[in-house]
PDB file of C-alpha atoms in Angstrom:
ATOM      1  CA  UNK A   1      37.499 145.763 256.504  1.00  0.00           C
ATOM      2  CA  UNK A   2      34.891 143.498 254.966  1.00  0.00           C
ATOM      3  CA  UNK A   3      31.407 144.758 255.822  1.00  0.00           C
ATOM      4  CA  UNK A   4      27.958 143.272 255.232  1.00  0.00           C
ATOM      5  CA  UNK A   5      25.784 145.104 252.713  1.00  0.00           C
ATOM      6  CA  UNK A   6      22.052 145.576 253.079  1.00  0.00           C
ATOM      7  CA  UNK A   7      19.349 146.654 250.688  1.00  0.00           C
ATOM      8  CA  UNK A   8      18.223 150.268 250.939  1.00  0.00           C
ATOM      9  CA  UNK A   9      15.754 152.287 248.889  1.00  0.00           C
ATOM     10  CA  UNK A  10      15.726 155.979 248.058  1.00  0.00           C
ATOM     11  CA  UNK A  11      12.571 157.891 248.995  1.00  0.00           C
ATOM     12  CA  UNK A  12      13.260 160.483 246.293  1.00  0.00           C
ATOM     13  CA  UNK A  13      13.797 158.306 243.202  1.00  0.00           C
ATOM     14  CA  UNK A  14      12.739 154.833 244.378  1.00  0.00           C
ATOM     15  CA  UNK A  15      16.035 153.229 243.359  1.00  0.00           C
ATOM     16  CA  UNK A  16      17.167 150.268 245.453  1.00  0.00           C
ATOM     17  CA  UNK A  17      20.868 149.972 246.230  1.00  0.00           C
ATOM     18  CA  UNK A  18      23.263 148.178 248.558  1.00  0.00           C
ATOM     19  CA  UNK A  19      24.693 149.993 251.554  1.00  0.00           C
ATOM     20  CA  UNK A  20      27.364 148.698 253.933  1.00  0.00           C
ATOM     21  CA  UNK A  21      26.311 148.609 257.589  1.00  0.00           C
ATOM     22  CA  UNK A  22      28.280 147.677 260.680  1.00  0.00           C
ATOM     23  CA  UNK A  23      26.851 145.250 263.206  1.00  0.00           C
ATOM     24  CA  UNK A  24      25.169 146.512 266.353  1.00  0.00           C
ATOM     25  CA  UNK A  25      28.255 145.312 268.233  1.00  0.00           C
ATOM     26  CA  UNK A  26      30.667 147.640 266.406  1.00  0.00           C
ATOM     27  CA  UNK A  27      30.873 150.112 269.294  1.00  0.00           C
ATOM     28  CA  UNK A  28      32.491 153.407 268.300  1.00  0.00           C
ATOM     29  CA  UNK A  29      32.886 152.411 264.641  1.00  0.00           C
ATOM     30  CA  UNK A  30      31.203 154.362 261.859  1.00  0.00           C
ATOM     31  CA  UNK A  31      30.847 154.237 258.085  1.00  0.00           C
ATOM     32  CA  UNK A  32      31.083 157.450 256.090  1.00  0.00           C
ATOM     33  CA  UNK A  33      29.803 157.878 252.538  1.00  0.00           C
ATOM     34  CA  UNK A  34      30.990 159.964 249.593  1.00  0.00           C
ATOM     35  CA  UNK A  35      28.658 162.782 248.549  1.00  0.00           C
ATOM     36  CA  UNK A  36      27.781 160.810 245.412  1.00  0.00           C
ATOM     37  CA  UNK A  37      26.898 157.709 247.446  1.00  0.00           C
ATOM     38  CA  UNK A  38      29.270 155.560 245.403  1.00  0.00           C
ATOM     39  CA  UNK A  39      32.015 154.849 247.923  1.00  0.00           C
ATOM     40  CA  UNK A  40      32.525 154.439 251.655  1.00  0.00           C
ATOM     41  CA  UNK A  41      35.142 154.638 254.402  1.00  0.00           C
ATOM     42  CA  UNK A  42      35.081 153.567 258.040  1.00  0.00           C
ATOM     43  CA  UNK A  43      36.664 154.921 261.200  1.00  0.00           C
ATOM     44  CA  UNK A  44      36.834 154.067 264.875  1.00  0.00           C
ATOM     45  CA  UNK A  45      36.369 156.807 267.446  1.00  0.00           C
ATOM     46  CA  UNK A  46      38.389 154.781 269.940  1.00  0.00           C
ATOM     47  CA  UNK A  47      41.392 154.126 267.694  1.00  0.00           C
ATOM     48  CA  UNK A  48      41.519 157.286 265.595  1.00  0.00           C
ATOM     49  CA  UNK A  49      44.061 159.924 266.706  1.00  0.00           C
ATOM     50  CA  UNK A  50      42.121 162.696 264.943  1.00  0.00           C
ATOM     51  CA  UNK A  51      39.044 161.966 267.099  1.00  0.00           C
ATOM     52  CA  UNK A  52      41.075 162.531 270.239  1.00  0.00           C
ATOM     53  CA  UNK A  53      41.941 166.026 268.960  1.00  0.00           C
ATOM     54  CA  UNK A  54      38.471 166.896 267.676  1.00  0.00           C
ATOM     55  CA  UNK A  55      36.126 165.589 270.373  1.00  0.00           C
ATOM     56  CA  UNK A  56      37.182 168.013 273.177  1.00  0.00           C
ATOM     57  CA  UNK A  57      36.560 170.977 270.856  1.00  0.00           C
ATOM     58  CA  UNK A  58      32.974 170.098 269.902  1.00  0.00           C
ATOM     59  CA  UNK A  59      30.154 172.309 271.127  1.00  0.00           C
ATOM     60  CA  UNK A  60      27.084 170.575 272.566  1.00  0.00           C
ATOM     61  CA  UNK A  61      24.647 169.364 269.953  1.00  0.00           C
ATOM     62  CA  UNK A  62      27.257 168.860 267.209  1.00  0.00           C
ATOM     63  CA  UNK A  63      27.776 165.239 266.188  1.00  0.00           C
ATOM     64  CA  UNK A  64      31.332 163.954 266.168  1.00  0.00           C
ATOM     65  CA  UNK A  65      30.611 161.839 263.082  1.00  0.00           C
ATOM     66  CA  UNK A  66      29.498 164.906 261.086  1.00  0.00           C
ATOM     67  CA  UNK A  67      32.674 166.818 261.933  1.00  0.00           C
ATOM     68  CA  UNK A  68      34.920 163.810 261.329  1.00  0.00           C
ATOM     69  CA  UNK A  69      33.354 163.292 257.891  1.00  0.00           C
ATOM     70  CA  UNK A  70      34.033 166.939 257.107  1.00  0.00           C
ATOM     71  CA  UNK A  71      37.682 166.625 258.187  1.00  0.00           C
ATOM     72  CA  UNK A  72      38.382 163.274 256.504  1.00  0.00           C
ATOM     73  CA  UNK A  73      40.557 163.051 253.430  1.00  0.00           C
ATOM     74  CA  UNK A  74      38.483 162.683 250.243  1.00  0.00           C
ATOM     75  CA  UNK A  75      37.742 159.193 248.905  1.00  0.00           C
ATOM     76  CA  UNK A  76      37.827 158.832 245.125  1.00  0.00           C
ATOM     77  CA  UNK A  77      38.376 162.620 245.076  1.00  0.00           C
ATOM     78  CA  UNK A  78      35.039 163.198 246.837  1.00  0.00           C
ATOM     79  CA  UNK A  79      34.304 164.632 250.275  1.00  0.00           C
ATOM     80  CA  UNK A  80      32.687 162.356 252.841  1.00  0.00           C
ATOM     81  CA  UNK A  81      29.425 162.752 254.749  1.00  0.00           C
ATOM     82  CA  UNK A  82      28.082 160.919 257.785  1.00  0.00           C
ATOM     83  CA  UNK A  83      24.669 160.048 256.341  1.00  0.00           C
ATOM     84  CA  UNK A  84      23.504 157.626 253.644  1.00  0.00           C
ATOM     85  CA  UNK A  85      23.306 158.939 250.074  1.00  0.00           C
ATOM     86  CA  UNK A  86      21.475 157.436 247.100  1.00  0.00           C
ATOM     87  CA  UNK A  87      24.072 156.658 244.404  1.00  0.00           C
ATOM     88  CA  UNK A  88      21.489 157.375 241.681  1.00  0.00           C
ATOM     89  CA  UNK A  89      20.098 160.815 242.613  1.00  0.00           C
ATOM     90  CA  UNK A  90      22.334 161.794 245.591  1.00  0.00           C
ATOM     91  CA  UNK A  91      19.329 162.276 247.894  1.00  0.00           C
ATOM     92  CA  UNK A  92      19.837 161.628 251.593  1.00  0.00           C
ATOM     93  CA  UNK A  93      16.184 160.669 252.071  1.00  0.00           C
ATOM     94  CA  UNK A  94      15.842 156.921 252.314  1.00  0.00           C
ATOM     95  CA  UNK A  95      12.569 155.015 252.243  1.00  0.00           C
ATOM     96  CA  UNK A  96      14.227 152.170 254.137  1.00  0.00           C
ATOM     97  CA  UNK A  97      17.639 150.845 254.970  1.00  0.00           C
ATOM     98  CA  UNK A  98      19.034 147.936 256.854  1.00  0.00           C
ATOM     99  CA  UNK A  99      16.775 145.698 254.800  1.00  0.00           C
ATOM    100  CA  UNK A 100      17.740 142.245 253.646  1.00  0.00           C
ATOM    101  CA  UNK A 101      21.448 141.413 253.855  1.00  0.00           C
ATOM    102  CA  UNK A 102      22.839 141.021 250.374  1.00  0.00           C
ATOM    103  CA  UNK A 103      26.536 140.211 250.428  1.00  0.00           C
ATOM    104  CA  UNK A 104      29.675 141.934 251.612  1.00  0.00           C
ATOM    105  CA  UNK A 105      32.083 144.568 250.361  1.00  0.00           C
ATOM    106  CA  UNK A 106      35.450 145.936 251.336  1.00  0.00           C
ATOM    107  CA  UNK A 107      35.321 149.318 253.078  1.00  0.00           C
ATOM    108  CA  UNK A 108      38.684 151.033 253.453  1.00  0.00           C
ATOM    109  CA  UNK A 109      39.612 153.061 256.531  1.00  0.00           C
ATOM    110  CA  UNK A 110      38.945 156.791 256.469  1.00  0.00           C
ATOM    111  CA  UNK A 111      42.143 158.803 256.663  1.00  0.00           C
ATOM    112  CA  UNK A 112      42.730 162.182 258.244  1.00  0.00           C
ATOM    113  CA  UNK A 113      46.252 162.842 256.939  1.00  0.00           C
ATOM    114  CA  UNK A 114      45.626 166.418 255.794  1.00  0.00           C
ATOM    115  CA  UNK A 115      44.094 167.331 259.162  1.00  0.00           C
ATOM    116  CA  UNK A 116      46.783 165.603 261.241  1.00  0.00           C
ATOM    117  CA  UNK A 117      49.593 167.318 259.297  1.00  0.00           C
ATOM    118  CA  UNK A 118      48.294 170.772 260.324  1.00  0.00           C
ATOM    119  CA  UNK A 119      49.799 172.681 263.233  1.00  0.00           C
ATOM    120  CA  UNK A 120      47.796 172.659 266.473  1.00  0.00           C
ATOM    121  CA  UNK A 121      46.398 176.150 265.820  1.00  0.00           C
ATOM    122  CA  UNK A 122      45.499 175.175 262.227  1.00  0.00           C
ATOM    123  CA  UNK A 123      43.762 172.021 263.532  1.00  0.00           C
ATOM    124  CA  UNK A 124      41.710 174.142 265.926  1.00  0.00           C
ATOM    125  CA  UNK A 125      40.696 176.434 263.053  1.00  0.00           C
ATOM    126  CA  UNK A 126      39.873 173.435 260.852  1.00  0.00           C
ATOM    127  CA  UNK A 127      37.607 172.006 263.569  1.00  0.00           C
ATOM    128  CA  UNK A 128      35.860 175.387 264.015  1.00  0.00           C
ATOM    129  CA  UNK A 129      35.284 175.621 260.244  1.00  0.00           C
ATOM    130  CA  UNK A 130      34.015 172.011 260.111  1.00  0.00           C
ATOM    131  CA  UNK A 131      31.580 172.755 262.971  1.00  0.00           C
ATOM    132  CA  UNK A 132      30.290 175.792 261.030  1.00  0.00           C
ATOM    133  CA  UNK A 133      29.854 173.701 257.859  1.00  0.00           C
ATOM    134  CA  UNK A 134      27.912 170.894 259.546  1.00  0.00           C
ATOM    135  CA  UNK A 135      25.783 173.286 261.622  1.00  0.00           C
ATOM    136  CA  UNK A 136      24.698 175.234 258.516  1.00  0.00           C
TER     137      UNK A 136
END
């Protein structure tokens, strides 16, 4: 999917960088980021079969996007997170984002192959472990 990129700035190191952002009309669609901030993946809550398995198991107060990022297959051999990350210093503290639009980039779909290949009981355990990781 081709996604518009916007200028963002890191509050920790001051570096400006481009970050893909979906439009306000992209209901149920989310962009995940690698822990290094160098790559991205997108998923749709409505269309993703993994979401249908995960959502009923979530305790109140736990964000679906956080758990889905934790369960997603790695991108460029890196785990995904649901928040923006500075590609220079890996801080998640941004001074601003959604600044001036500055081009477009391709963002591949997030995959959940490893999770979906588990048995039902293993999927339930994987969701419980993901909830513990994101709640910590």
